[in-house]
Coordinates of C-alpha atoms in Angstrom, one line a residue:
M1197 CA 37.9 23.2 117.7
D1198 CA 41.6 23.8 116.8
M1199 CA 41.9 23.4 113.0
S1200 CA 45.7 23.5 112.8
I1201 CA 48.1 20.8 111.7
R1202 CA 52.0 20.8 112.6
F1203 CA 55.0 19.0 111.3
P1204 CA 57.7 20.3 113.8
G1205 CA 60.5 18.1 112.3
I1206 CA 60.5 20.4 109.2
N1207 CA 59.2 23.6 111.0
L1208 CA 55.9 23.8 109.1
V1209 CA 53.0 24.9 110.8
L1210 CA 49.5 25.1 109.1
D1211 CA 47.3 27.2 111.4
Y1212 CA 43.9 26.7 109.6
V1213 CA 43.1 23.4 107.5
P1214 CA 39.5 23.2 106.8
R1215 CA 37.6 20.1 106.2
A1216 CA 35.2 21.7 103.7
F1217 CA 34.1 25.1 102.2
Q1218 CA 30.9 26.8 101.0
I1219 CA 29.9 28.1 97.7
F1220 CA 26.4 29.9 97.5
G1221 CA 25.2 28.2 100.6
M1222 CA 26.4 24.8 99.6
E1223 CA 28.9 22.9 101.4
F1224 CA 31.7 20.9 99.6
T1225 CA 34.1 18.7 101.3
I1226 CA 37.8 18.8 100.4
Y1227 CA 38.0 15.0 100.7
G1228 CA 35.2 14.6 98.1
M1229 CA 36.8 17.3 95.9
L1230 CA 40.2 15.7 95.9
I1231 CA 38.6 12.3 95.2
A1232 CA 36.8 13.7 92.2
A1233 CA 39.8 15.6 91.0
G1234 CA 42.0 12.4 91.2
A1235 CA 39.3 10.4 89.2
L1236 CA 39.2 13.1 86.4
L1237 CA 43.1 13.4 86.2
G1238 CA 43.2 9.6 86.2
M1239 CA 40.5 9.3 83.3
G1240 CA 42.5 12.0 81.6
L1241 CA 45.6 9.9 81.4
V1242 CA 43.9 6.8 80.4
V1243 CA 42.3 8.5 77.4
L1244 CA 45.7 9.9 76.4
E1245 CA 47.4 6.6 76.8
A1246 CA 44.5 4.9 74.8
G1247 CA 45.2 7.4 72.0
R1248 CA 48.8 6.9 71.9
N1249 CA 48.1 3.0 71.5
H1250 CA 45.6 3.9 68.7
E1251 CA 42.7 2.3 70.9
D1252 CA 39.0 3.5 70.8
Q1253 CA 39.2 6.1 73.6
N1254 CA 35.3 6.1 73.8
K1255 CA 35.4 2.6 74.8
Y1256 CA 37.7 3.4 77.8
L1257 CA 35.4 6.3 78.9
D1258 CA 32.5 4.2 79.0
M1259 CA 34.2 1.4 81.0
M1260 CA 35.8 4.1 83.4
I1261 CA 32.4 5.6 84.0
L1262 CA 30.8 2.3 84.9
S1263 CA 33.7 1.1 87.0
L1264 CA 34.0 4.3 88.8
A1265 CA 30.2 4.1 90.0
A1266 CA 30.7 0.6 90.9
S1267 CA 34.0 1.3 92.8
V1268 CA 32.2 4.1 94.7
V1269 CA 29.4 1.7 95.8
G1270 CA 31.8 -1.1 96.6
S1271 CA 34.2 1.1 98.7
R1272 CA 31.2 2.2 100.8
L1273 CA 29.9 -1.2 101.4
F1274 CA 33.2 -2.5 102.0
Y1275 CA 33.8 0.0 104.9
V1276 CA 30.2 -0.5 106.3
I1277 CA 30.5 -4.2 106.5
F1278 CA 33.8 -4.3 108.3
S1279 CA 32.9 -1.3 110.6
W1280 CA 29.3 -2.5 111.2
E1281 CA 29.6 -1.4 115.0
L1282 CA 29.5 2.0 114.0
Y1283 CA 26.2 1.8 111.8
Q1284 CA 24.1 -0.9 113.5
G1285 CA 22.6 1.5 115.8
N1286 CA 21.5 4.2 113.2
L1287 CA 21.2 2.7 109.6
R1288 CA 20.7 6.1 108.0
T1289 CA 24.4 7.0 108.8
I1290 CA 25.4 4.6 106.0
F1291 CA 24.2 7.1 103.4
D1292 CA 26.0 9.9 105.0
V1293 CA 29.3 10.0 103.2
R1294 CA 30.4 13.5 103.4
N1295 CA 33.0 12.7 106.1
G1296 CA 34.6 9.6 104.4
G1297 CA 34.2 6.2 105.4
Y1298 CA 35.3 4.5 102.2
A1299 CA 37.8 1.5 101.9
F1300 CA 39.9 1.5 98.7
Y1301 CA 39.8 -2.4 98.2
G1302 CA 36.2 -2.3 98.2
G1303 CA 36.4 0.0 95.3
L1304 CA 39.0 -1.9 93.5
L1305 CA 36.9 -5.1 93.7
G1306 CA 33.8 -3.2 92.7
G1307 CA 35.6 -1.5 89.8
V1308 CA 37.4 -4.7 88.4
F1309 CA 34.2 -6.6 88.5
A1310 CA 32.2 -4.0 86.6
A1311 CA 35.1 -3.5 84.0
T1312 CA 35.2 -7.4 83.6
L1313 CA 31.5 -7.3 82.9
F1314 CA 31.7 -4.6 80.5
C1315 CA 34.4 -6.1 78.3
R1316 CA 32.7 -9.4 78.3
L1317 CA 29.5 -7.8 77.0
A1318 CA 31.3 -5.4 74.6
K1319 CA 33.8 -8.2 73.5
L1320 CA 36.9 -6.1 74.4
P1321 CA 40.4 -7.3 75.6
F1322 CA 40.2 -7.1 79.5
W1323 CA 43.7 -7.3 80.3
Q1324 CA 44.9 -5.0 77.5
M1325 CA 42.5 -2.4 78.9
A1326 CA 43.3 -3.3 82.4
D1327 CA 47.1 -2.4 81.7
T1328 CA 46.1 1.1 80.5
V1329 CA 43.4 1.9 83.2
S1330 CA 46.1 0.9 86.1
L1331 CA 48.0 3.9 85.2
G1332 CA 45.0 6.3 85.7
V1333 CA 44.0 4.6 89.0
L1334 CA 47.6 5.2 90.3
L1335 CA 47.4 8.7 89.6
G1336 CA 43.9 9.0 91.0
Q1337 CA 45.5 7.7 94.3
V1338 CA 48.4 10.0 94.2
V1339 CA 45.7 12.9 94.5
G1340 CA 42.9 11.4 96.4
R1341 CA 45.1 10.2 99.4
W1342 CA 45.5 14.0 100.2
G1343 CA 41.8 13.9 101.0
N1344 CA 42.7 11.9 104.3
F1345 CA 45.0 14.8 105.2
F1346 CA 42.1 17.3 105.3
N1347 CA 39.9 14.6 107.2
R1348 CA 42.5 13.9 109.8
E1349 CA 42.7 10.2 109.1
S1350 CA 44.9 7.5 107.7
F1351 CA 47.5 8.3 110.1
G1352 CA 50.0 5.9 111.9
E1353 CA 51.3 5.1 115.5
Y1354 CA 53.2 7.4 117.7
T1355 CA 56.4 8.8 116.6
D1356 CA 58.8 11.6 117.1
G1357 CA 60.8 11.5 113.9
V1358 CA 61.5 14.0 111.4
L1359 CA 58.1 13.6 109.5
T1360 CA 56.1 13.7 112.6
M1361 CA 52.6 15.1 112.2
Q1362 CA 50.9 16.7 115.1
L1363 CA 47.0 16.7 115.1
P1364 CA 44.6 18.1 117.7
I1365 CA 43.2 15.0 119.7
S1366 CA 39.7 16.8 119.5
A1367 CA 40.0 16.8 115.8
V1368 CA 40.3 13.0 115.1
R1369 CA 38.0 9.8 116.0
S1370 CA 38.5 8.7 119.4
G1371 CA 38.7 5.2 118.3
E1372 CA 42.0 5.9 116.3
V1373 CA 43.9 7.4 119.3
S1374 CA 46.1 4.6 120.5
G1375 CA 47.5 4.2 124.1
A1376 CA 51.0 5.3 123.0
M1377 CA 49.5 8.5 121.5
R1378 CA 47.7 9.4 125.0
D1379 CA 50.8 8.8 126.8
N1380 CA 52.7 11.2 124.8
L1381 CA 50.3 14.0 124.4
L1382 CA 51.7 17.4 123.7
T1383 CA 50.1 20.7 124.8
I1384 CA 50.5 23.8 122.8
D1385 CA 48.8 26.9 123.6
G1386 CA 46.4 25.0 125.8
V1387 CA 45.6 22.4 122.9
S1388 CA 46.3 18.7 123.4
F1389 CA 48.2 17.4 120.2
I1390 CA 48.8 13.7 119.3
Q1391 CA 52.1 12.8 117.4
V1392 CA 51.5 10.6 114.5
Q1393 CA 53.0 9.1 111.2
P1394 CA 51.7 10.8 108.1
V1395 CA 50.7 7.4 106.5
F1396 CA 48.6 9.1 103.9
L1397 CA 51.8 10.8 102.5
Y1398 CA 53.6 7.6 102.6
E1399 CA 51.0 5.9 100.5
S1400 CA 50.9 8.9 98.1
L1401 CA 54.6 8.9 97.5
W1402 CA 54.4 5.1 96.9
C1403 CA 51.8 5.4 94.2
L1404 CA 53.7 8.0 92.7
L1405 CA 56.8 5.9 92.7
L1406 CA 54.8 3.1 91.3
L1407 CA 53.0 5.2 88.6
L1408 CA 56.7 6.2 87.3
V1409 CA 57.8 2.5 87.2
L1410 CA 54.7 1.4 85.4
L1411 CA 55.1 4.3 82.8
A1412 CA 58.6 3.2 82.0
L1413 CA 57.7 -0.6 81.8
R1414 CA 54.7 0.0 79.4
R1415 CA 56.8 -0.1 76.5
K1416 CA 58.7 -3.2 77.5
K1417 CA 55.7 -5.3 78.6
R1418 CA 55.9 -9.0 77.1
Y1419 CA 52.2 -9.7 77.5
Q1420 CA 48.7 -8.1 77.9
G1421 CA 47.9 -7.8 81.6
E1422 CA 51.6 -7.5 82.9
L1423 CA 51.2 -3.8 84.0
F1424 CA 48.1 -4.6 85.8
M1425 CA 49.5 -7.4 87.7
W1426 CA 52.6 -5.4 88.6
Y1427 CA 50.1 -2.8 89.9
L1428 CA 48.5 -5.4 92.0
A1429 CA 51.8 -6.7 93.5
G1430 CA 53.3 -3.4 93.9
Y1431 CA 50.4 -1.5 95.7
G1432 CA 49.9 -4.5 97.7
L1433 CA 53.4 -4.3 98.9
G1434 CA 53.2 -0.6 99.6
R1435 CA 49.7 -1.0 101.2
F1436 CA 50.9 -3.6 103.3
V1437 CA 53.5 -1.5 105.1
C1438 CA 51.1 1.3 105.4
E1439 CA 48.4 -0.8 106.8
W1440 CA 50.8 -2.1 109.4
L1441 CA 51.3 1.3 110.7
R1442 CA 47.8 2.7 110.6
T1443 CA 45.6 2.7 113.5
D1444 CA 42.2 3.0 111.8
K1445 CA 42.2 -0.5 110.9
L1446 CA 39.0 -2.7 109.5
Y1447 CA 38.9 -6.0 111.3
I1448 CA 37.0 -9.2 110.1
P1449 CA 34.0 -9.4 112.4
G1450 CA 34.6 -11.4 115.4
T1451 CA 38.4 -11.5 114.8
S1452 CA 41.4 -9.2 115.3
V1453 CA 42.5 -9.8 111.5
D1454 CA 43.0 -6.6 109.7
I1455 CA 41.3 -7.1 106.4
S1456 CA 43.2 -4.6 104.3
L1457 CA 46.5 -6.2 105.6
L1458 CA 45.4 -9.4 104.7
I1459 CA 44.3 -8.6 101.2
S1460 CA 47.6 -6.6 100.8
G1461 CA 49.5 -9.8 101.7
V1462 CA 47.6 -12.1 99.2
L1463 CA 48.1 -9.5 96.4
V1464 CA 52.0 -9.7 96.9
V1465 CA 52.3 -13.4 97.6
V1466 CA 50.0 -14.5 94.7
F1467 CA 50.9 -11.9 91.9
V1468 CA 54.7 -11.4 92.3
P1469 CA 55.4 -15.2 91.4
I1470 CA 52.8 -15.0 88.6
V1471 CA 54.0 -12.0 86.9
T1472 CA 57.7 -13.0 87.3
V1473 CA 57.3 -16.7 86.2
R1474 CA 55.1 -15.6 83.3
R1475 CA 57.5 -12.8 82.2
V1476 CA 60.4 -15.5 82.0
M1477 CA 58.6 -18.0 80.3
V1478 CA 57.5 -15.4 77.6
K1479 CA 61.0 -14.5 77.4
K1480 CA 62.2 -17.9 76.8
R1481 CA 59.5 -18.6 74.1
A1482 CA 60.7 -15.5 72.2
D1483 CA 64.3 -16.6 72.5
I1484 CA 63.4 -20.1 71.1
R1485 CA 61.6 -18.4 68.1
K1486 CA 64.6 -16.3 67.5
I1487 CA 67.0 -19.2 67.3
R1488 CA 64.5 -21.0 65.0
R1489 CA 64.2 -18.0 62.5
E1490 CA 68.1 -17.5 62.7
R1491 CA 68.6 -21.2 61.8
V1492 CA 66.0 -21.3 59.1
F1493 CA 67.8 -18.0 57.6
R1494 CA 71.2 -19.8 57.7
E1495 CA 69.8 -22.7 56.0
E1496 CA 68.2 -20.6 53.1
E1497 CA 71.4 -18.7 52.6
E1498 CA 73.3 -21.8 52.4
S1499 CA 70.8 -23.4 49.9
R1500 CA 70.9 -20.1 47.8
R1501 CA 74.7 -20.6 47.3
E1502 CA 74.2 -24.2 46.5
H1503 CA 71.1 -23.4 44.3
K1504 CA 69.0 -25.6 46.3
P1505 CA 65.7 -24.3 47.8
V1506 CA 64.7 -25.1 51.3
D1507 CA 61.2 -26.4 52.2
K1508 CA 60.3 -24.3 55.1
K1509 CA 58.0 -26.8 56.8
T1510 CA 60.5 -29.6 56.6
E1511 CA 63.6 -27.2 56.9
E1512 CA 65.3 -29.7 54.3
P1513 CA 67.0 -28.9 50.9
V1514 CA 64.7 -29.6 47.9
E1515 CA 66.2 -31.0 44.8
K1516 CA 65.4 -28.5 41.8
P1517 CA 64.3 -30.5 38.9
S1518 CA 66.3 -30.3 35.5
E1519 CA 65.0 -27.7 33.2
K1520 CA 66.8 -29.1 30.0
P1521 CA 65.2 -31.8 28.2
P1522 CA 67.2 -35.2 27.5
V1523 CA 69.5 -35.3 24.4
Q1524 CA 67.5 -37.7 22.5
E1525 CA 64.2 -35.7 23.1
E1526 CA 66.0 -32.4 21.9
E1527 CA 67.3 -34.3 18.7
T1528 CA 63.7 -35.5 18.1
I1529 CA 62.4 -32.1 18.4
Q1530 CA 65.1 -30.6 16.0
E1531 CA 64.3 -33.1 13.4
D1532 CA 60.6 -32.6 13.7
K1533 CA 61.3 -28.9 13.3
I1534 CA 63.6 -29.3 10.1
Q1535 CA 60.7 -31.6 8.7
G1536 CA 58.1 -29.0 9.3
E1537 CA 60.0 -26.4 7.6
T1538 CA 60.7 -28.6 4.7
D1539 CA 57.1 -29.5 4.2
N1540 CA 56.0 -25.9 4.4
W1541 CA 58.7 -25.0 1.9
E1542 CA 57.3 -27.5 -0.7
N1543 CA 53.9 -26.4 0.1
L1544 CA 54.9 -22.8 -0.7
E1545 CA 56.8 -23.7 -3.9
Y1546 CA 53.9 -25.7 -5.4
A1547 CA 51.1 -23.4 -4.1
H1548 CA 50.3 -21.9 -7.7
I1549 CA 49.7 -25.4 -9.2
P1550 CA 46.2 -26.9 -8.8
S1551 CA 46.1 -29.9 -6.8
Q1552 CA 44.9 -32.2 -9.7
W1553 CA 47.7 -31.1 -11.7
R1554 CA 50.0 -31.5 -8.8
K1555 CA 49.1 -35.3 -8.5
S1556 CA 49.6 -35.8 -12.3
S1557 CA 52.8 -34.2 -12.5
D1558 CA 53.9 -36.4 -9.5
K1559 CA 52.9 -39.5 -11.3
A1560 CA 54.8 -38.4 -14.4
S1561 CA 57.9 -37.8 -12.7
E1562 CA 57.7 -41.2 -11.1
K1563 CA 57.3 -42.7 -14.6
Q1564 CA 60.6 -41.0 -15.9
E1565 CA 62.4 -42.2 -13.0
E1566 CA 61.2 -45.8 -13.6

């Protein structure tokens, strides 16, 4: 089997592109290695982002490990369910995962379900954590999509453009070769090649662009869950275009409806309006609060100038009670003070005379006055 891959539009010829390699007699598929590498890089980015936000990194690791296991199971089950004709004759092939056979949306559903369950049991904020984890998921997709390149899958219809990718027809699944590809077979050195669009490359570049956009938006998000919903809407848009071009589609049993195309369209239609409207509403509420704060501040400034405090609840000036007592009360206080001082002075003057003598002297003086 010829193992070359060609890009004639950019004069790039890769004579040998293996699907797997062996170490000490053990075979490792490049597809699986790239998926694992993407997952590890994504987890690393999430841990760094959690540390930057002063969040518990261990909680994120626990959630991601659980979600990763659930996503692997979910992606495989999703692929098997919607490709049942490939497995119904031999159920053992369901567990043969060395050559691919995963569906991303199945993994996404499984991962989100596990993350939601984990956050509910651990009483953690799901939407806040989903914002951070979506960055790691995108990085994992950027790297993991190149596993499709080594597996010769996830390509599009026939093309002769600049990014044309030529694959040996013997290296791809027969069900993914369309009539247009067979009508335009190209023979090079006795080997028949099909010319296709490298959809895996389109999707990898789209995920990279979306990752950069979300990294720029993460400091300006207005509510928890905004980045995650932008991720769902943005990825759905890019995947809708890529899915339209692909030939290895998964159909709803008994129909000609592409399930991945349908899910992508639903994500765009649902989340683009939700995230846009909610962002506008949050901004309006913030503007209203700002206007109220400015009005209260102006009223407080005016009341300070007039020496009139403002009640923050009613936002109305409050009359400050007078601190000076009335004139009559002030005069009475002064008279009492003088009388008290006089009494104290008399007591001090006659302090050396016994009380009984003081009474007799008082009576004598009264007689003299008479």
